[in-house]
Amino acid sequence: MKFVTVESVTQRVCEVMDTTPDPRLREITHALVTHLHAFIRQVRPTEKEFEQACNFMVALGKETSEKKNEVILASDILGASALITMLNDAERSDNAAGSARTDSALLGPFWRDSAPEYAWGECIARGEESKDIDQSLSVWGVIRDSKGQPIADAVVDVWQASPVGLYENQDAQQPDMNLRGRFRSDAQGRYHFKSVRPAGYPVPVDGPCGDLLRAQIRDPYRPAHLHYMVSKPGYQVLVTQVFADDDHRLHTDVTFSVVESLVGSFAKNTDAANPGYTLHYDLVLQAGEMHFPAPPIP
């Protein structure tokens, strides 16, 4: 057996991994080592820079808590989450050629499982923001399958930031589970709920991800949006976001998540007796296994 050298170490590591029984794990680790070593050869990090990189990864874990998931946030601001989502969307589209679908978007670091269930048309705003009728928002649409048929009894799980750009688990002034809720589509596949207009907001910048954004002189803001997770047995779980069409950060989203099809019209109501906004957005589910993501926070 020969000793490793700069030239041979990559091949040697891959050879050791050849005994991995799981073929997919073997493929992934081979590719990881190959690209990681190529990256190291390209940038030739100093020992100090290597130490800083290790400290960054350790800090991601330390900063992850019930309030936020810094690991997912790092994946988001590096564009990795968006790329994975788009690649999987493209694969689903190839596997269901010719069928309609709603584009997916990031789950994000703020989804919480077991949001309260509401009756059709109820309001998920339960804090002080609910008193501002000028910022009220009525949301409705139809859930359909890829052939255009309505889907009854689909669970529509929604969550959003407040008008000041904070999710309830970030803001002590908001009631628990505020601006979160689950609804069911009716016999015609229609869903409907009320809320308030969400605001764009900066991603958390108090951890290593914030340090990176500041070092890159990047805008930490996301455009205003609503989160959706739509599910029903027999269909793939749809995780997506709908973005406000009048937000000036649609093209500078710090997580690179805005695709054109997910921009919705937040229309200002012209009736003085019915102030606020209306959003109409239909959603399409594809047939398949119903698999839910793991909640990034409790």
Short mmCIF file of C-alpha atoms in Angstrom, two decimals:
data_model
loop_
_atom_site.label_atom_id
_atom_site.label_comp_id
_atom_site.label_asym_id
_atom_site.label_seq_id
_atom_site.Cartn_x
_atom_site.Cartn_y
_atom_site.Cartn_z
CA MET A 1 0.00 0.00 0.00
CA LYS A 2 1.33 3.41 -0.97
CA PHE A 3 1.29 6.42 1.33
CA VAL A 4 -1.13 9.19 0.39
CA THR A 5 0.08 12.25 -1.47
CA VAL A 6 -1.51 15.51 -2.56
CA GLU A 7 -2.22 13.89 -5.90
CA SER A 8 -3.60 10.59 -4.60
CA VAL A 9 -5.55 11.45 -1.44
CA THR A 10 -8.87 12.07 -3.22
CA GLN A 11 -8.77 8.74 -5.00
CA ARG A 12 -7.76 7.00 -1.76
CA VAL A 13 -10.72 8.43 0.17
CA CYS A 14 -13.13 7.36 -2.58
CA GLU A 15 -11.65 3.86 -2.64
CA VAL A 16 -12.27 3.51 1.09
CA MET A 17 -15.91 4.48 0.53
CA ASP A 18 -16.34 1.82 -2.17
CA THR A 19 -17.41 -0.66 0.52
CA THR A 20 -20.51 1.40 1.39
CA PRO A 21 -23.42 -1.06 0.92
CA ASP A 22 -26.07 1.57 0.08
CA PRO A 23 -25.48 2.53 -3.58
CA ARG A 24 -27.11 5.94 -3.24
CA LEU A 25 -25.04 6.81 -0.15
CA ARG A 26 -21.93 5.61 -2.00
CA GLU A 27 -22.78 7.84 -4.97
CA ILE A 28 -23.41 10.87 -2.76
CA THR A 29 -20.26 10.52 -0.65
CA HIS A 30 -18.08 9.91 -3.72
CA ALA A 31 -19.42 13.08 -5.34
CA LEU A 32 -19.08 15.03 -2.10
CA VAL A 33 -15.44 14.07 -1.65
CA THR A 34 -14.60 14.69 -5.31
CA HIS A 35 -16.15 18.17 -5.38
CA LEU A 36 -14.95 19.11 -1.89
CA HIS A 37 -11.37 18.20 -2.70
CA ALA A 38 -11.60 20.06 -6.02
CA PHE A 39 -12.87 23.12 -4.16
CA ILE A 40 -9.99 22.90 -1.69
CA ARG A 41 -7.48 22.61 -4.51
CA GLN A 42 -9.02 25.63 -6.23
CA VAL A 43 -9.15 28.07 -3.30
CA ARG A 44 -6.26 26.58 -1.28
CA PRO A 45 -7.57 27.68 2.14
CA THR A 46 -5.05 28.67 4.76
CA GLU A 47 -5.08 26.89 8.09
CA LYS A 48 -6.67 29.99 9.63
CA GLU A 49 -9.42 30.00 7.00
CA PHE A 50 -10.02 26.28 7.59
CA GLU A 51 -10.41 27.00 11.29
CA GLN A 52 -12.86 29.80 10.52
CA ALA A 53 -14.90 27.46 8.29
CA CYS A 54 -15.08 24.84 11.04
CA ASN A 55 -16.10 27.50 13.56
CA PHE A 56 -18.85 28.67 11.17
CA MET A 57 -20.32 25.16 10.97
CA VAL A 58 -20.11 24.68 14.74
CA ALA A 59 -21.85 28.03 15.22
CA LEU A 60 -24.70 26.93 12.91
CA GLY A 61 -25.49 24.14 15.34
CA LYS A 62 -25.13 26.29 18.43
CA GLU A 63 -27.45 28.96 17.02
CA THR A 64 -30.18 26.47 16.11
CA SER A 65 -32.94 26.49 18.71
CA GLU A 66 -36.72 26.44 19.13
CA LYS A 67 -36.72 29.99 17.77
CA LYS A 68 -34.87 29.37 14.50
CA ASN A 69 -32.98 26.80 12.43
CA GLU A 70 -29.63 28.35 11.48
CA VAL A 71 -28.59 25.31 9.41
CA ILE A 72 -31.59 25.65 7.10
CA LEU A 73 -31.03 29.40 7.00
CA ALA A 74 -27.45 28.85 5.78
CA SER A 75 -28.73 26.55 3.03
CA ASP A 76 -31.30 29.21 2.08
CA ILE A 77 -28.94 32.19 1.80
CA LEU A 78 -26.45 30.13 -0.21
CA GLY A 79 -29.15 29.28 -2.75
CA ALA A 80 -28.82 25.55 -2.07
CA SER A 81 -32.39 25.17 -0.79
CA ALA A 82 -33.82 26.95 -3.84
CA LEU A 83 -31.74 24.85 -6.25
CA ILE A 84 -32.77 21.58 -4.59
CA THR A 85 -36.42 22.65 -4.72
CA MET A 86 -36.24 23.62 -8.40
CA LEU A 87 -34.39 20.43 -9.39
CA ASN A 88 -36.95 18.24 -7.63
CA ASP A 89 -39.78 20.25 -9.18
CA ALA A 90 -38.26 19.67 -12.62
CA GLU A 91 -38.00 15.93 -11.93
CA ARG A 92 -41.63 15.78 -10.78
CA SER A 93 -42.61 17.63 -13.95
CA ASP A 94 -40.67 15.16 -16.11
CA ASN A 95 -42.34 12.22 -14.36
CA ALA A 96 -45.77 13.72 -14.96
CA ALA A 97 -45.26 15.11 -18.45
CA GLY A 98 -48.07 17.32 -19.64
CA SER A 99 -49.73 17.67 -16.26
CA ALA A 100 -50.23 20.97 -14.50
CA ARG A 101 -48.56 21.67 -11.17
CA THR A 102 -47.94 24.47 -8.71
CA ASP A 103 -44.27 25.29 -8.29
CA SER A 104 -42.78 24.44 -4.92
CA ALA A 105 -40.89 26.87 -2.72
CA LEU A 106 -38.84 26.68 0.44
CA LEU A 107 -40.33 25.31 3.62
CA GLY A 108 -38.30 27.95 5.44
CA PRO A 109 -37.07 27.88 9.03
CA PHE A 110 -40.35 28.93 10.70
CA TRP A 111 -42.94 26.26 9.96
CA ARG A 112 -44.47 24.71 13.09
CA ASP A 113 -46.39 21.46 13.14
CA SER A 114 -49.86 21.21 14.68
CA ALA A 115 -51.09 24.69 13.83
CA PRO A 116 -54.68 25.29 15.03
CA GLU A 117 -57.54 24.17 12.81
CA TYR A 118 -60.03 26.82 11.71
CA ALA A 119 -63.40 26.73 10.02
CA TRP A 120 -63.63 27.73 6.37
CA GLY A 121 -63.21 31.54 6.08
CA GLU A 122 -62.02 32.23 9.63
CA CYS A 123 -59.19 34.63 10.46
CA ILE A 124 -55.73 33.48 11.59
CA ALA A 125 -54.81 36.95 12.93
CA ARG A 126 -55.41 36.92 16.69
CA GLY A 127 -53.06 39.67 17.88
CA GLU A 128 -53.10 43.45 17.75
CA GLU A 129 -52.58 43.35 13.99
CA SER A 130 -56.16 42.09 13.58
CA LYS A 131 -57.48 45.54 14.50
CA ASP A 132 -55.97 47.22 11.41
CA ILE A 133 -58.79 46.69 8.93
CA ASP A 134 -56.95 48.63 6.21
CA GLN A 135 -54.33 45.85 6.16
CA SER A 136 -56.83 42.99 6.36
CA LEU A 137 -56.40 40.25 3.77
CA SER A 138 -58.99 37.84 2.37
CA VAL A 139 -57.42 34.82 0.67
CA TRP A 140 -59.23 32.28 -1.46
CA GLY A 141 -58.70 29.88 -4.32
CA VAL A 142 -59.32 26.34 -5.56
CA ILE A 143 -57.31 23.17 -4.95
CA ARG A 144 -57.21 20.99 -8.08
CA ASP A 145 -55.46 17.86 -9.29
CA SER A 146 -53.20 17.80 -12.35
CA LYS A 147 -56.21 17.13 -14.59
CA GLY A 148 -58.06 20.20 -13.35
CA GLN A 149 -60.52 18.40 -11.11
CA PRO A 150 -61.28 20.01 -7.70
CA ILE A 151 -59.93 18.28 -4.61
CA ALA A 152 -62.26 18.29 -1.62
CA ASP A 153 -61.10 17.98 1.98
CA ALA A 154 -57.48 18.94 1.28
CA VAL A 155 -55.68 20.37 4.32
CA VAL A 156 -54.33 23.86 3.66
CA ASP A 157 -51.72 24.76 6.28
CA VAL A 158 -50.75 28.45 6.13
CA TRP A 159 -48.33 30.60 8.09
CA GLN A 160 -46.88 34.08 7.69
CA ALA A 161 -45.00 36.96 9.24
CA SER A 162 -46.87 39.83 10.86
CA PRO A 163 -47.18 43.36 9.41
CA VAL A 164 -43.96 44.21 11.28
CA GLY A 165 -42.12 41.28 9.69
CA LEU A 166 -41.97 38.83 12.60
CA TYR A 167 -43.28 35.29 13.02
CA GLU A 168 -45.08 34.70 16.30
CA ASN A 169 -42.29 32.56 17.76
CA GLN A 170 -39.93 35.53 17.27
CA ASP A 171 -42.24 38.10 18.85
CA ALA A 172 -43.29 38.05 22.51
CA GLN A 173 -46.10 40.50 21.70
CA GLN A 174 -47.94 37.95 19.55
CA PRO A 175 -50.14 35.12 20.90
CA ASP A 176 -48.84 31.59 20.50
CA MET A 177 -49.56 30.21 17.00
CA ASN A 178 -50.67 33.63 15.77
CA LEU A 179 -50.90 33.95 11.98
CA ARG A 180 -50.82 30.18 11.57
CA GLY A 181 -53.72 27.91 10.77
CA ARG A 182 -55.08 24.89 8.94
CA PHE A 183 -58.18 24.84 6.77
CA ARG A 184 -59.95 22.27 4.62
CA SER A 185 -61.14 22.72 1.07
CA ASP A 186 -64.87 22.34 0.51
CA ALA A 187 -66.70 20.01 -1.88
CA GLN A 188 -65.77 22.25 -4.83
CA GLY A 189 -62.10 22.30 -3.81
CA ARG A 190 -62.31 25.89 -2.61
CA TYR A 191 -60.30 27.19 0.33
CA HIS A 192 -60.77 30.51 2.07
CA PHE A 193 -59.27 32.26 5.08
CA LYS A 194 -58.73 35.75 6.39
CA SER A 195 -55.60 37.36 7.75
CA VAL A 196 -53.58 40.56 7.48
CA ARG A 197 -51.06 41.58 4.85
CA PRO A 198 -47.66 40.13 5.70
CA ALA A 199 -44.58 42.32 5.54
CA GLY A 200 -41.22 41.58 4.03
CA TYR A 201 -38.61 40.94 6.66
CA PRO A 202 -34.91 40.30 7.18
CA VAL A 203 -33.81 36.75 7.86
CA PRO A 204 -32.27 36.37 11.34
CA VAL A 205 -28.89 38.08 11.35
CA ASP A 206 -27.83 37.47 14.95
CA GLY A 207 -25.85 34.32 14.13
CA PRO A 208 -23.15 33.15 11.72
CA CYS A 209 -25.45 33.57 8.71
CA GLY A 210 -25.83 37.24 9.59
CA ASP A 211 -22.05 37.58 9.85
CA LEU A 212 -21.72 36.11 6.36
CA LEU A 213 -24.36 38.42 4.88
CA ARG A 214 -22.67 41.47 6.39
CA ALA A 215 -19.28 40.36 5.08
CA GLN A 216 -20.82 40.07 1.60
CA ILE A 217 -22.69 43.41 1.92
CA ARG A 218 -25.98 41.66 1.09
CA ASP A 219 -29.54 42.80 1.69
CA PRO A 220 -30.95 40.33 4.28
CA TYR A 221 -34.61 40.94 3.34
CA ARG A 222 -37.24 38.62 1.91
CA PRO A 223 -40.25 39.97 -0.02
CA ALA A 224 -43.66 39.71 1.64
CA HIS A 225 -45.22 36.26 1.21
CA LEU A 226 -47.62 33.64 2.51
CA HIS A 227 -46.49 30.06 3.20
CA TYR A 228 -48.60 27.09 2.14
CA MET A 229 -48.43 23.38 2.83
CA VAL A 230 -51.28 21.55 1.10
CA SER A 231 -51.92 17.85 1.62
CA LYS A 232 -54.35 15.00 1.09
CA PRO A 233 -53.81 11.22 1.04
CA GLY A 234 -53.02 10.10 -2.50
CA TYR A 235 -51.23 13.33 -3.39
CA GLN A 236 -47.73 14.70 -2.95
CA VAL A 237 -47.50 17.32 -0.21
CA LEU A 238 -47.17 20.75 -1.81
CA VAL A 239 -44.91 23.19 0.03
CA THR A 240 -44.89 26.62 -1.56
CA GLN A 241 -45.05 30.38 -1.04
CA VAL A 242 -47.08 33.14 -2.69
CA PHE A 243 -45.34 36.51 -2.99
CA ALA A 244 -46.88 39.98 -2.99
CA ASP A 245 -46.71 41.43 -6.50
CA ASP A 246 -46.04 44.97 -5.27
CA ASP A 247 -42.98 44.15 -3.15
CA HIS A 248 -39.84 45.83 -4.49
CA ARG A 249 -37.64 42.94 -3.31
CA LEU A 250 -39.06 40.27 -5.62
CA HIS A 251 -35.78 40.22 -7.56
CA THR A 252 -33.46 40.51 -4.55
CA ASP A 253 -34.87 37.82 -2.24
CA VAL A 254 -32.01 36.80 0.05
CA THR A 255 -33.03 33.12 -0.32
CA PHE A 256 -33.38 33.22 -4.16
CA SER A 257 -36.88 31.72 -3.88
CA VAL A 258 -39.11 33.90 -6.08
CA VAL A 259 -40.21 32.25 -9.31
CA GLU A 260 -42.65 34.13 -11.52
CA SER A 261 -45.53 31.67 -11.15
CA LEU A 262 -45.60 32.20 -7.37
CA VAL A 263 -46.21 35.95 -7.52
CA GLY A 264 -49.81 36.65 -6.53
CA SER A 265 -51.93 39.77 -6.93
CA PHE A 266 -52.55 41.39 -3.55
CA ALA A 267 -55.40 43.55 -4.84
CA LYS A 268 -56.50 46.62 -2.89
CA ASN A 269 -60.25 46.58 -2.32
CA THR A 270 -61.95 49.65 -3.80
CA ASP A 271 -65.13 49.35 -1.73
CA ALA A 272 -64.87 51.79 1.21
CA ALA A 273 -67.17 49.55 3.22
CA ASN A 274 -64.82 46.61 2.69
CA PRO A 275 -61.26 47.90 3.16
CA GLY A 276 -58.13 45.80 2.93
CA TYR A 277 -56.79 43.41 0.29
CA THR A 278 -57.83 40.29 -1.57
CA LEU A 279 -55.62 37.49 -2.89
CA HIS A 280 -56.92 34.81 -5.26
CA TYR A 281 -54.49 31.96 -5.82
CA ASP A 282 -55.30 28.47 -7.08
CA LEU A 283 -53.12 25.47 -6.21
CA VAL A 284 -52.51 22.19 -8.04
CA LEU A 285 -51.54 18.91 -6.35
CA GLN A 286 -49.87 16.00 -8.09
CA ALA A 287 -50.73 12.38 -7.37
CA GLY A 288 -48.22 10.51 -5.24
CA GLU A 289 -47.15 9.64 -1.73
CA MET A 290 -48.11 12.03 1.07
CA HIS A 291 -44.84 12.75 2.88
CA PHE A 292 -44.46 15.64 5.35
CA PRO A 293 -41.19 17.44 6.05
CA ALA A 294 -39.74 17.48 9.54
CA PRO A 295 -40.60 20.69 11.39
CA PRO A 296 -37.48 22.91 11.56
CA ILE A 297 -38.67 24.24 14.94
CA PRO A 298 -41.04 22.75 17.59
#
